[in-house]
Amino acid sequence: QQPVQSPQAVILREGEDAVINCSSSKALYSVHWYRQKHGEAPVFLMILLKGGEQKGHEKISASFNEKKQQSSLYLTASQLSYSGTYFCGTGNTGTASKLTFGTGTRLQVTL
Amino acid sequence: GAVVSQHPSRVICKSGTSVKIECRSLDFQATTMFWYRQFPKQSLMLMATSNEGSKATYEQGVEKDKFLINHASLTLSTLTVTSAHPEDSSFYICSAAPGQRNYEQYFGPGTRLTVT
């Protein structure tokens, strides 16, 4: 079953923060976050592995709660370039497992 | 690093013809490649998993004879849409998993297929 992301869509003003959630009904080994702009392929943001770690670089970070089978992506001080659709992809094993992509969250950052 | 290319980026073909899409990992070896399909404003749906030197594993509901996948080398996988029909029009995206960090996946730029 496809992971559910929330919110479905969000509009921000430049400089505001956002949180995108990804919830799975299955046990997870990894959560991958991607951003996709219209007509382009998804761009890898980060991966979180089983262990409940938190990762981040600059203004984008993420957490992974394996017990709750959830992950959250945190965008701080958003920039116009952050606009796009964000997908989480969940993996169930440690090897090159297929990813099941979430429902997606459309993010629009305005001036 | 971790660059994946796809060719062609766009293709228009007539109904009944076949189209081949190539996916290459440019700076790493990929023992596993994945093929996805995406309809407008929807999420990515996995079609099949391709392992070098072996037959592809197709997801439920994906026709093996219609979507032929060949993973000929550690850097190349191809998807052939046979006897294409308008309903096959979609955005096809491949991804590749590096051999040493094979829980990561890197996506190609995608191929927009339009069948007329």
JSON list of C-alpha atoms in Angstrom, two decimals:
[
{"chain": "A", "resi": 1, "resn": "GLN", "atom": "CA", "xyz": [0.00, 0.00, 0.00]},
{"chain": "A", "resi": 2, "resn": "GLN", "atom": "CA", "xyz": [1.19, 3.46, -0.86]},
{"chain": "A", "resi": 3, "resn": "PRO", "atom": "CA", "xyz": [2.56, 5.63, 1.97]},
{"chain": "A", "resi": 4, "resn": "VAL", "atom": "CA", "xyz": [0.35, 8.57, 2.78]},
{"chain": "A", "resi": 5, "resn": "GLN", "atom": "CA", "xyz": [1.82, 12.03, 2.78]},
{"chain": "A", "resi": 6, "resn": "SER", "atom": "CA", "xyz": [0.40, 15.08, 4.48]},
{"chain": "A", "resi": 7, "resn": "PRO", "atom": "CA", "xyz": [-0.40, 17.75, 3.71]},
{"chain": "A", "resi": 8, "resn": "GLN", "atom": "CA", "xyz": [-1.39, 17.16, 0.09]},
{"chain": "A", "resi": 9, "resn": "ALA", "atom": "CA", "xyz": [-0.48, 20.70, -0.81]},
{"chain": "A", "resi": 10, "resn": "VAL", "atom": "CA", "xyz": [0.91, 23.76, 0.91]},
{"chain": "A", "resi": 11, "resn": "ILE", "atom": "CA", "xyz": [1.59, 27.34, -0.09]},
{"chain": "A", "resi": 12, "resn": "LEU", "atom": "CA", "xyz": [4.30, 29.24, 1.73]},
{"chain": "A", "resi": 13, "resn": "ARG", "atom": "CA", "xyz": [5.75, 32.69, 1.59]},
{"chain": "A", "resi": 14, "resn": "GLU", "atom": "CA", "xyz": [9.46, 32.87, 1.14]},
{"chain": "A", "resi": 15, "resn": "GLY", "atom": "CA", "xyz": [11.18, 32.49, 4.48]},
{"chain": "A", "resi": 16, "resn": "GLU", "atom": "CA", "xyz": [8.45, 30.42, 6.12]},
{"chain": "A", "resi": 17, "resn": "ASP", "atom": "CA", "xyz": [8.87, 26.89, 7.40]},
{"chain": "A", "resi": 18, "resn": "ALA", "atom": "CA", "xyz": [7.07, 23.69, 6.40]},
{"chain": "A", "resi": 19, "resn": "VAL", "atom": "CA", "xyz": [6.81, 20.11, 7.57]},
{"chain": "A", "resi": 20, "resn": "ILE", "atom": "CA", "xyz": [5.87, 17.24, 5.29]},
{"chain": "A", "resi": 21, "resn": "ASN", "atom": "CA", "xyz": [4.89, 13.93, 6.79]},
{"chain": "A", "resi": 22, "resn": "CYS", "atom": "CA", "xyz": [5.09, 10.42, 5.37]},
{"chain": "A", "resi": 23, "resn": "SER", "atom": "CA", "xyz": [3.26, 7.55, 7.02]},
{"chain": "A", "resi": 24, "resn": "SER", "atom": "CA", "xyz": [3.50, 3.89, 6.07]},
{"chain": "A", "resi": 25, "resn": "SER", "atom": "CA", "xyz": [1.43, 0.88, 7.06]},
{"chain": "A", "resi": 26, "resn": "LYS", "atom": "CA", "xyz": [4.45, -1.40, 6.68]},
{"chain": "A", "resi": 27, "resn": "ALA", "atom": "CA", "xyz": [7.66, -1.84, 8.62]},
{"chain": "A", "resi": 28, "resn": "LEU", "atom": "CA", "xyz": [10.39, 0.26, 7.06]},
{"chain": "A", "resi": 29, "resn": "TYR", "atom": "CA", "xyz": [14.11, -0.07, 6.59]},
{"chain": "A", "resi": 30, "resn": "SER", "atom": "CA", "xyz": [14.66, 3.18, 4.79]},
{"chain": "A", "resi": 31, "resn": "VAL", "atom": "CA", "xyz": [12.93, 6.38, 3.82]},
{"chain": "A", "resi": 32, "resn": "HIS", "atom": "CA", "xyz": [14.07, 8.36, 0.82]},
{"chain": "A", "resi": 33, "resn": "TRP", "atom": "CA", "xyz": [13.02, 11.92, 0.12]},
{"chain": "A", "resi": 34, "resn": "TYR", "atom": "CA", "xyz": [12.84, 13.43, -3.36]},
{"chain": "A", "resi": 35, "resn": "ARG", "atom": "CA", "xyz": [11.75, 16.72, -4.87]},
{"chain": "A", "resi": 36, "resn": "GLN", "atom": "CA", "xyz": [10.31, 16.80, -8.35]},
{"chain": "A", "resi": 37, "resn": "LYS", "atom": "CA", "xyz": [9.71, 19.86, -10.47]},
{"chain": "A", "resi": 38, "resn": "HIS", "atom": "CA", "xyz": [7.15, 19.84, -13.23]},
{"chain": "A", "resi": 39, "resn": "GLY", "atom": "CA", "xyz": [8.22, 17.75, -16.21]},
{"chain": "A", "resi": 40, "resn": "GLU", "atom": "CA", "xyz": [11.45, 16.64, -14.58]},
{"chain": "A", "resi": 41, "resn": "ALA", "atom": "CA", "xyz": [12.66, 13.54, -12.81]},
{"chain": "A", "resi": 42, "resn": "PRO", "atom": "CA", "xyz": [12.79, 13.39, -9.02]},
{"chain": "A", "resi": 43, "resn": "VAL", "atom": "CA", "xyz": [15.92, 14.77, -7.40]},
{"chain": "A", "resi": 44, "resn": "PHE", "atom": "CA", "xyz": [17.36, 12.92, -4.42]},
{"chain": "A", "resi": 45, "resn": "LEU", "atom": "CA", "xyz": [17.33, 14.93, -1.19]},
{"chain": "A", "resi": 46, "resn": "MET", "atom": "CA", "xyz": [18.30, 12.46, 1.50]},
{"chain": "A", "resi": 47, "resn": "ILE", "atom": "CA", "xyz": [17.94, 8.95, 2.79]},
{"chain": "A", "resi": 48, "resn": "LEU", "atom": "CA", "xyz": [17.25, 7.84, 6.33]},
{"chain": "A", "resi": 49, "resn": "LEU", "atom": "CA", "xyz": [17.96, 4.32, 7.46]},
{"chain": "A", "resi": 50, "resn": "LYS", "atom": "CA", "xyz": [16.45, 2.19, 10.18]},
{"chain": "A", "resi": 51, "resn": "GLY", "atom": "CA", "xyz": [17.62, 3.41, 13.56]},
{"chain": "A", "resi": 52, "resn": "GLY", "atom": "CA", "xyz": [15.50, 6.50, 14.05]},
{"chain": "A", "resi": 53, "resn": "GLU", "atom": "CA", "xyz": [18.12, 8.88, 12.85]},
{"chain": "A", "resi": 54, "resn": "GLN", "atom": "CA", "xyz": [17.73, 12.47, 11.91]},
{"chain": "A", "resi": 55, "resn": "LYS", "atom": "CA", "xyz": [19.55, 14.01, 9.02]},
{"chain": "A", "resi": 56, "resn": "GLY", "atom": "CA", "xyz": [19.91, 17.40, 7.56]},
{"chain": "A", "resi": 57, "resn": "HIS", "atom": "CA", "xyz": [21.90, 19.77, 5.50]},
{"chain": "A", "resi": 58, "resn": "GLU", "atom": "CA", "xyz": [21.49, 23.51, 5.63]},
{"chain": "A", "resi": 59, "resn": "LYS", "atom": "CA", "xyz": [17.79, 24.26, 5.72]},
{"chain": "A", "resi": 60, "resn": "ILE", "atom": "CA", "xyz": [16.36, 20.86, 4.87]},
{"chain": "A", "resi": 61, "resn": "SER", "atom": "CA", "xyz": [16.32, 18.06, 7.42]},
{"chain": "A", "resi": 62, "resn": "ALA", "atom": "CA", "xyz": [14.36, 14.91, 8.10]},
{"chain": "A", "resi": 63, "resn": "SER", "atom": "CA", "xyz": [13.57, 12.48, 10.86]},
{"chain": "A", "resi": 64, "resn": "PHE", "atom": "CA", "xyz": [12.61, 8.82, 10.82]},
{"chain": "A", "resi": 65, "resn": "ASN", "atom": "CA", "xyz": [10.61, 7.10, 13.55]},
{"chain": "A", "resi": 66, "resn": "GLU", "atom": "CA", "xyz": [10.72, 3.43, 12.65]},
{"chain": "A", "resi": 67, "resn": "LYS", "atom": "CA", "xyz": [8.41, 2.42, 15.48]},
{"chain": "A", "resi": 68, "resn": "LYS", "atom": "CA", "xyz": [5.69, 4.67, 14.16]},
{"chain": "A", "resi": 69, "resn": "GLN", "atom": "CA", "xyz": [6.68, 3.92, 10.56]},
{"chain": "A", "resi": 70, "resn": "GLN", "atom": "CA", "xyz": [6.76, 7.62, 9.88]},
{"chain": "A", "resi": 71, "resn": "SER", "atom": "CA", "xyz": [9.16, 10.18, 8.53]},
{"chain": "A", "resi": 72, "resn": "SER", "atom": "CA", "xyz": [9.01, 13.94, 8.41]},
{"chain": "A", "resi": 73, "resn": "LEU", "atom": "CA", "xyz": [10.79, 16.40, 6.15]},
{"chain": "A", "resi": 74, "resn": "TYR", "atom": "CA", "xyz": [11.51, 19.84, 7.58]},
{"chain": "A", "resi": 75, "resn": "LEU", "atom": "CA", "xyz": [12.01, 22.85, 5.33]},
{"chain": "A", "resi": 76, "resn": "THR", "atom": "CA", "xyz": [13.15, 25.99, 7.12]},
{"chain": "A", "resi": 77, "resn": "ALA", "atom": "CA", "xyz": [13.37, 29.51, 5.78]},
{"chain": "A", "resi": 78, "resn": "SER", "atom": "CA", "xyz": [11.92, 28.32, 2.49]},
{"chain": "A", "resi": 79, "resn": "GLN", "atom": "CA", "xyz": [13.23, 29.67, -0.81]},
{"chain": "A", "resi": 80, "resn": "LEU", "atom": "CA", "xyz": [11.50, 29.98, -4.16]},
{"chain": "A", "resi": 81, "resn": "SER", "atom": "CA", "xyz": [13.62, 27.09, -5.42]},
{"chain": "A", "resi": 82, "resn": "TYR", "atom": "CA", "xyz": [11.96, 24.78, -2.89]},
{"chain": "A", "resi": 83, "resn": "SER", "atom": "CA", "xyz": [8.76, 24.76, -4.94]},
{"chain": "A", "resi": 84, "resn": "GLY", "atom": "CA", "xyz": [7.87, 21.40, -6.38]},
{"chain": "A", "resi": 85, "resn": "THR", "atom": "CA", "xyz": [6.29, 18.11, -5.42]},
{"chain": "A", "resi": 86, "resn": "TYR", "atom": "CA", "xyz": [7.91, 16.19, -2.61]},
{"chain": "A", "resi": 87, "resn": "PHE", "atom": "CA", "xyz": [7.76, 12.42, -2.50]},
{"chain": "A", "resi": 88, "resn": "CYS", "atom": "CA", "xyz": [8.84, 10.01, 0.14]},
{"chain": "A", "resi": 89, "resn": "GLY", "atom": "CA", "xyz": [9.93, 6.59, -1.05]},
{"chain": "A", "resi": 90, "resn": "THR", "atom": "CA", "xyz": [9.95, 3.75, 1.42]},
{"chain": "A", "resi": 91, "resn": "GLY", "atom": "CA", "xyz": [12.12, 0.65, 1.33]},
{"chain": "A", "resi": 92, "resn": "ASN", "atom": "CA", "xyz": [11.49, -2.52, 3.28]},
{"chain": "A", "resi": 93, "resn": "THR", "atom": "CA", "xyz": [14.91, -4.19, 3.13]},
{"chain": "A", "resi": 94, "resn": "GLY", "atom": "CA", "xyz": [18.51, -3.14, 3.42]},
{"chain": "A", "resi": 95, "resn": "THR", "atom": "CA", "xyz": [19.52, -4.18, -0.04]},
{"chain": "A", "resi": 96, "resn": "ALA", "atom": "CA", "xyz": [18.56, -2.58, -3.34]},
{"chain": "A", "resi": 97, "resn": "SER", "atom": "CA", "xyz": [14.92, -2.78, -2.55]},
{"chain": "A", "resi": 98, "resn": "LYS", "atom": "CA", "xyz": [12.22, -1.32, -4.67]},
{"chain": "A", "resi": 99, "resn": "LEU", "atom": "CA", "xyz": [10.79, 1.89, -3.33]},
{"chain": "A", "resi": 100, "resn": "THR", "atom": "CA", "xyz": [7.13, 2.51, -2.81]},
{"chain": "A", "resi": 101, "resn": "PHE", "atom": "CA", "xyz": [6.46, 6.17, -3.36]},
{"chain": "A", "resi": 102, "resn": "GLY", "atom": "CA", "xyz": [4.09, 8.21, -1.27]},
{"chain": "A", "resi": 103, "resn": "THR", "atom": "CA", "xyz": [1.12, 10.20, -2.47]},
{"chain": "A", "resi": 104, "resn": "GLY", "atom": "CA", "xyz": [3.14, 13.38, -2.86]},
{"chain": "A", "resi": 105, "resn": "THR", "atom": "CA", "xyz": [2.99, 16.88, -1.40]},
{"chain": "A", "resi": 106, "resn": "ARG", "atom": "CA", "xyz": [2.83, 19.91, -3.67]},
{"chain": "A", "resi": 107, "resn": "LEU", "atom": "CA", "xyz": [4.74, 22.82, -2.23]},
{"chain": "A", "resi": 108, "resn": "GLN", "atom": "CA", "xyz": [4.59, 26.30, -3.66]},
{"chain": "A", "resi": 109, "resn": "VAL", "atom": "CA", "xyz": [6.75, 29.09, -2.32]},
{"chain": "A", "resi": 110, "resn": "THR", "atom": "CA", "xyz": [5.71, 32.62, -3.21]},
{"chain": "A", "resi": 111, "resn": "LEU", "atom": "CA", "xyz": [7.23, 36.04, -2.72]},
{"chain": "B", "resi": 1, "resn": "GLY", "atom": "CA", "xyz": [28.74, 11.61, -8.89]},
{"chain": "B", "resi": 2, "resn": "ALA", "atom": "CA", "xyz": [25.77, 9.23, -9.27]},
{"chain": "B", "resi": 3, "resn": "VAL", "atom": "CA", "xyz": [24.55, 10.49, -12.63]},
{"chain": "B", "resi": 4, "resn": "VAL", "atom": "CA", "xyz": [21.93, 8.58, -14.58]},
{"chain": "B", "resi": 5, "resn": "SER", "atom": "CA", "xyz": [21.00, 9.38, -18.16]},
{"chain": "B", "resi": 6, "resn": "GLN", "atom": "CA", "xyz": [18.02, 8.42, -20.24]},
{"chain": "B", "resi": 7, "resn": "HIS", "atom": "CA", "xyz": [17.53, 8.50, -23.96]},
{"chain": "B", "resi": 8, "resn": "PRO", "atom": "CA", "xyz": [15.47, 9.74, -25.63]},
{"chain": "B", "resi": 9, "resn": "SER", "atom": "CA", "xyz": [14.04, 12.51, -23.48]},
{"chain": "B", "resi": 10, "resn": "ARG", "atom": "CA", "xyz": [10.94, 12.74, -25.63]},
{"chain": "B", "resi": 11, "resn": "VAL", "atom": "CA", "xyz": [9.49, 10.44, -28.24]},
{"chain": "B", "resi": 12, "resn": "ILE", "atom": "CA", "xyz": [6.35, 10.48, -30.31]},
{"chain": "B", "resi": 13, "resn": "CYS", "atom": "CA", "xyz": [5.38, 7.30, -32.08]},
{"chain": "B", "resi": 14, "resn": "LYS", "atom": "CA", "xyz": [2.44, 5.91, -33.96]},
{"chain": "B", "resi": 15, "resn": "SER", "atom": "CA", "xyz": [0.12, 3.34, -32.48]},
{"chain": "B", "resi": 16, "resn": "GLY", "atom": "CA", "xyz": [1.37, -0.19, -33.09]},
{"chain": "B", "resi": 17, "resn": "THR", "atom": "CA", "xyz": [5.05, 0.62, -33.23]},
{"chain": "B", "resi": 18, "resn": "SER", "atom": "CA", "xyz": [7.70, -0.20, -30.63]},
{"chain": "B", "resi": 19, "resn": "VAL", "atom": "CA", "xyz": [9.85, 2.24, -28.72]},
{"chain": "B", "resi": 20, "resn": "LYS", "atom": "CA", "xyz": [13.11, 1.58, -26.89]},
{"chain": "B", "resi": 21, "resn": "ILE", "atom": "CA", "xyz": [14.24, 3.70, -23.95]},
{"chain": "B", "resi": 22, "resn": "GLU", "atom": "CA", "xyz": [17.79, 3.49, -22.63]},
{"chain": "B", "resi": 23, "resn": "CYS", "atom": "CA", "xyz": [18.90, 4.10, -19.07]},
{"chain": "B", "resi": 24, "resn": "ARG", "atom": "CA", "xyz": [22.60, 4.47, -18.30]},
{"chain": "B", "resi": 25, "resn": "SER", "atom": "CA", "xyz": [24.52, 4.98, -15.10]},
{"chain": "B", "resi": 26, "resn": "LEU", "atom": "CA", "xyz": [27.37, 7.26, -16.16]},
{"chain": "B", "resi": 27, "resn": "ASP", "atom": "CA", "xyz": [29.78, 7.23, -13.24]},
{"chain": "B", "resi": 28, "resn": "PHE", "atom": "CA", "xyz": [28.95, 4.13, -11.26]},
{"chain": "B", "resi": 29, "resn": "GLN", "atom": "CA", "xyz": [28.04, 0.51, -11.73]},
{"chain": "B", "resi": 30, "resn": "ALA", "atom": "CA", "xyz": [24.45, -0.38, -11.06]},
{"chain": "B", "resi": 31, "resn": "THR", "atom": "CA", "xyz": [23.64, -3.97, -10.29]},
{"chain": "B", "resi": 32, "resn": "THR", "atom": "CA", "xyz": [20.00, -3.04, -9.99]},
{"chain": "B", "resi": 33, "resn": "MET", "atom": "CA", "xyz": [17.92, -0.62, -12.01]},
{"chain": "B", "resi": 34, "resn": "PHE", "atom": "CA", "xyz": [14.27, 0.22, -11.65]},
{"chain": "B", "resi": 35, "resn": "TRP", "atom": "CA", "xyz": [11.68, 1.37, -14.15]},
{"chain": "B", "resi": 36, "resn": "TYR", "atom": "CA", "xyz": [8.84, 3.65, -13.07]},
{"chain": "B", "resi": 37, "resn": "ARG", "atom": "CA", "xyz": [5.87, 5.16, -14.78]},
{"chain": "B", "resi": 38, "resn": "GLN", "atom": "CA", "xyz": [4.24, 8.42, -13.82]},
{"chain": "B", "resi": 39, "resn": "PHE", "atom": "CA", "xyz": [0.94, 9.88, -14.96]},
{"chain": "B", "resi": 40, "resn": "PRO", "atom": "CA", "xyz": [0.30, 13.64, -14.69]},
{"chain": "B", "resi": 41, "resn": "LYS", "atom": "CA", "xyz": [-0.02, 14.86, -11.12]},
{"chain": "B", "resi": 42, "resn": "GLN", "atom": "CA", "xyz": [0.40, 11.37, -9.75]},
{"chain": "B", "resi": 43, "resn": "SER", "atom": "CA", "xyz": [3.08, 9.52, -7.88]},
{"chain": "B", "resi": 44, "resn": "LEU", "atom": "CA", "xyz": [5.67, 7.21, -9.37]},
{"chain": "B", "resi": 45, "resn": "MET", "atom": "CA", "xyz": [4.55, 3.64, -9.88]},
{"chain": "B", "resi": 46, "resn": "LEU", "atom": "CA", "xyz": [7.19, 0.93, -10.04]},
{"chain": "B", "resi": 47, "resn": "MET", "atom": "CA", "xyz": [6.90, -1.21, -13.16]},
{"chain": "B", "resi": 48, "resn": "ALA", "atom": "CA", "xyz": [9.81, -3.59, -12.77]},
{"chain": "B", "resi": 49, "resn": "THR", "atom": "CA", "xyz": [13.15, -4.27, -11.12]},
{"chain": "B", "resi": 50, "resn": "SER", "atom": "CA", "xyz": [16.03, -5.07, -13.41]},
{"chain": "B", "resi": 51, "resn": "ASN", "atom": "CA", "xyz": [19.13, -6.96, -12.29]},
{"chain": "B", "resi": 52, "resn": "GLU", "atom": "CA", "xyz": [22.19, -7.26, -14.48]},
{"chain": "B", "resi": 53, "resn": "GLY", "atom": "CA", "xyz": [22.37, -10.63, -16.18]},
{"chain": "B", "resi": 54, "resn": "SER", "atom": "CA", "xyz": [19.00, -11.91, -15.05]},
{"chain": "B", "resi": 55, "resn": "LYS", "atom": "CA", "xyz": [15.36, -11.55, -15.93]},
{"chain": "B", "resi": 56, "resn": "ALA", "atom": "CA", "xyz": [13.48, -8.55, -14.71]},
{"chain": "B", "resi": 57, "resn": "THR", "atom": "CA", "xyz": [10.94, -8.80, -11.92]},
{"chain": "B", "resi": 58, "resn": "TYR", "atom": "CA", "xyz": [7.67, -7.18, -12.89]},
{"chain": "B", "resi": 59, "resn": "GLU", "atom": "CA", "xyz": [5.13, -5.65, -10.55]},
{"chain": "B", "resi": 60, "resn": "GLN", "atom": "CA", "xyz": [1.63, -7.03, -10.45]},
{"chain": "B", "resi": 61, "resn": "GLY", "atom": "CA", "xyz": [-0.44, -5.81, -13.33]},
{"chain": "B", "resi": 62, "resn": "VAL", "atom": "CA", "xyz": [2.50, -4.93, -15.59]},
{"chain": "B", "resi": 63, "resn": "GLU", "atom": "CA", "xyz": [2.53, -6.91, -18.84]},
{"chain": "B", "resi": 64, "resn": "LYS", "atom": "CA", "xyz": [5.89, -8.58, -19.36]},
{"chain": "B", "resi": 65, "resn": "ASP", "atom": "CA", "xyz": [5.39, -9.04, -23.07]},
{"chain": "B", "resi": 66, "resn": "LYS", "atom": "CA", "xyz": [4.45, -5.43, -23.57]},
{"chain": "B", "resi": 67, "resn": "PHE", "atom": "CA", "xyz": [7.22, -3.83, -21.52]},
{"chain": "B", "resi": 68, "resn": "LEU", "atom": "CA", "xyz": [10.41, -5.69, -22.34]},
{"chain": "B", "resi": 69, "resn": "ILE", "atom": "CA", "xyz": [13.33, -4.97, -20.04]},
{"chain": "B", "resi": 70, "resn": "ASN", "atom": "CA", "xyz": [16.92, -5.91, -20.69]},
{"chain": "B", "resi": 71, "resn": "HIS", "atom": "CA", "xyz": [19.78, -5.21, -18.29]},
{"chain": "B", "resi": 72, "resn": "ALA", "atom": "CA", "xyz": [22.69, -6.00, -20.56]},
{"chain": "B", "resi": 73, "resn": "SER", "atom": "CA", "xyz": [25.52, -4.57, -18.48]},
{"chain": "B", "resi": 74, "resn": "LEU", "atom": "CA", "xyz": [26.25, -2.93, -15.16]},
{"chain": "B", "resi": 75, "resn": "THR", "atom": "CA", "xyz": [25.64, 0.47, -16.70]},
{"chain": "B", "resi": 76, "resn": "LEU", "atom": "CA", "xyz": [22.80, -0.07, -19.14]},
{"chain": "B", "resi": 77, "resn": "SER", "atom": "CA", "xyz": [19.17, -1.12, -18.93]},
{"chain": "B", "resi": 78, "resn": "THR", "atom": "CA", "xyz": [16.60, -0.77, -21.68]},
{"chain": "B", "resi": 79, "resn": "LEU", "atom": "CA", "xyz": [12.82, -0.66, -21.67]},
{"chain": "B", "resi": 80, "resn": "THR", "atom": "CA", "xyz": [11.02, -1.48, -24.90]},
{"chain": "B", "resi": 81, "resn": "VAL", "atom": "CA", "xyz": [7.36, -0.62, -25.18]},
{"chain": "B", "resi": 82, "resn": "THR", "atom": "CA", "xyz": [6.04, -3.02, -27.79]},
{"chain": "B", "resi": 83, "resn": "SER", "atom": "CA", "xyz": [3.00, -2.39, -29.95]},
{"chain": "B", "resi": 84, "resn": "ALA", "atom": "CA", "xyz": [2.43, 0.92, -28.26]},
{"chain": "B", "resi": 85, "resn": "HIS", "atom": "CA", "xyz": [-1.06, 2.33, -27.83]},
{"chain": "B", "resi": 86, "resn": "PRO", "atom": "CA", "xyz": [-2.25, 5.78, -26.77]},
{"chain": "B", "resi": 87, "resn": "GLU", "atom": "CA", "xyz": [-2.86, 4.54, -23.22]},
{"chain": "B", "resi": 88, "resn": "ASP", "atom": "CA", "xyz": [0.88, 3.81, -22.96]},
{"chain": "B", "resi": 89, "resn": "SER", "atom": "CA", "xyz": [1.57, 7.53, -23.23]},
{"chain": "B", "resi": 90, "resn": "SER", "atom": "CA", "xyz": [3.28, 8.50, -20.00]},
{"chain": "B", "resi": 91, "resn": "PHE", "atom": "CA", "xyz": [6.45, 9.71, -18.34]},
{"chain": "B", "resi": 92, "resn": "TYR", "atom": "CA", "xyz": [8.87, 6.80, -17.91]},
{"chain": "B", "resi": 93, "resn": "ILE", "atom": "CA", "xyz": [11.68, 7.16, -15.41]},
{"chain": "B", "resi": 94, "resn": "CYS", "atom": "CA", "xyz": [14.50, 4.82, -14.56]},
{"chain": "B", "resi": 95, "resn": "SER", "atom": "CA", "xyz": [16.61, 4.75, -11.44]},
{"chain": "B", "resi": 96, "resn": "ALA", "atom": "CA", "xyz": [19.84, 2.99, -10.62]},
{"chain": "B", "resi": 97, "resn": "ALA", "atom": "CA", "xyz": [21.21, 1.65, -7.36]},
{"chain": "B", "resi": 98, "resn": "PRO", "atom": "CA", "xyz": [25.01, 1.87, -6.90]},
{"chain": "B", "resi": 99, "resn": "GLY", "atom": "CA", "xyz": [26.62, -1.48, -6.21]},
{"chain": "B", "resi": 100, "resn": "GLN", "atom": "CA", "xyz": [28.28, -0.43, -2.98]},
{"chain": "B", "resi": 101, "resn": "ARG", "atom": "CA", "xyz": [25.42, 1.65, -1.58]},
{"chain": "B", "resi": 102, "resn": "ASN", "atom": "CA", "xyz": [22.61, -0.22, -3.13]},
{"chain": "B", "resi": 103, "resn": "TYR", "atom": "CA", "xyz": [19.93, 1.09, -0.82]},
{"chain": "B", "resi": 104, "resn": "GLU", "atom": "CA", "xyz": [20.24, 4.44, -2.57]},
{"chain": "B", "resi": 105, "resn": "GLN", "atom": "CA", "xyz": [18.58, 5.17, -5.89]},
{"chain": "B", "resi": 106, "resn": "TYR", "atom": "CA", "xyz": [19.37, 7.87, -8.40]},
{"chain": "B", "resi": 107, "resn": "PHE", "atom": "CA", "xyz": [16.92, 8.82, -11.08]},
{"chain": "B", "resi": 108, "resn": "GLY", "atom": "CA", "xyz": [17.36, 9.52, -14.74]},
{"chain": "B", "resi": 109, "resn": "PRO", "atom": "CA", "xyz": [15.78, 12.62, -16.31]},
{"chain": "B", "resi": 110, "resn": "GLY", "atom": "CA", "xyz": [12.82, 10.67, -17.64]},
{"chain": "B", "resi": 111, "resn": "THR", "atom": "CA", "xyz": [11.35, 9.98, -21.07]},
{"chain": "B", "resi": 112, "resn": "ARG", "atom": "CA", "xyz": [8.08, 11.50, -22.20]},
{"chain": "B", "resi": 113, "resn": "LEU", "atom": "CA", "xyz": [6.33, 9.02, -24.50]},
{"chain": "B", "resi": 114, "resn": "THR", "atom": "CA", "xyz": [3.40, 10.11, -26.62]},
{"chain": "B", "resi": 115, "resn": "VAL", "atom": "CA", "xyz": [1.61, 7.53, -28.74]},
{"chain": "B", "resi": 116, "resn": "THR", "atom": "CA", "xyz": [-0.60, 8.93, -31.48]}
]
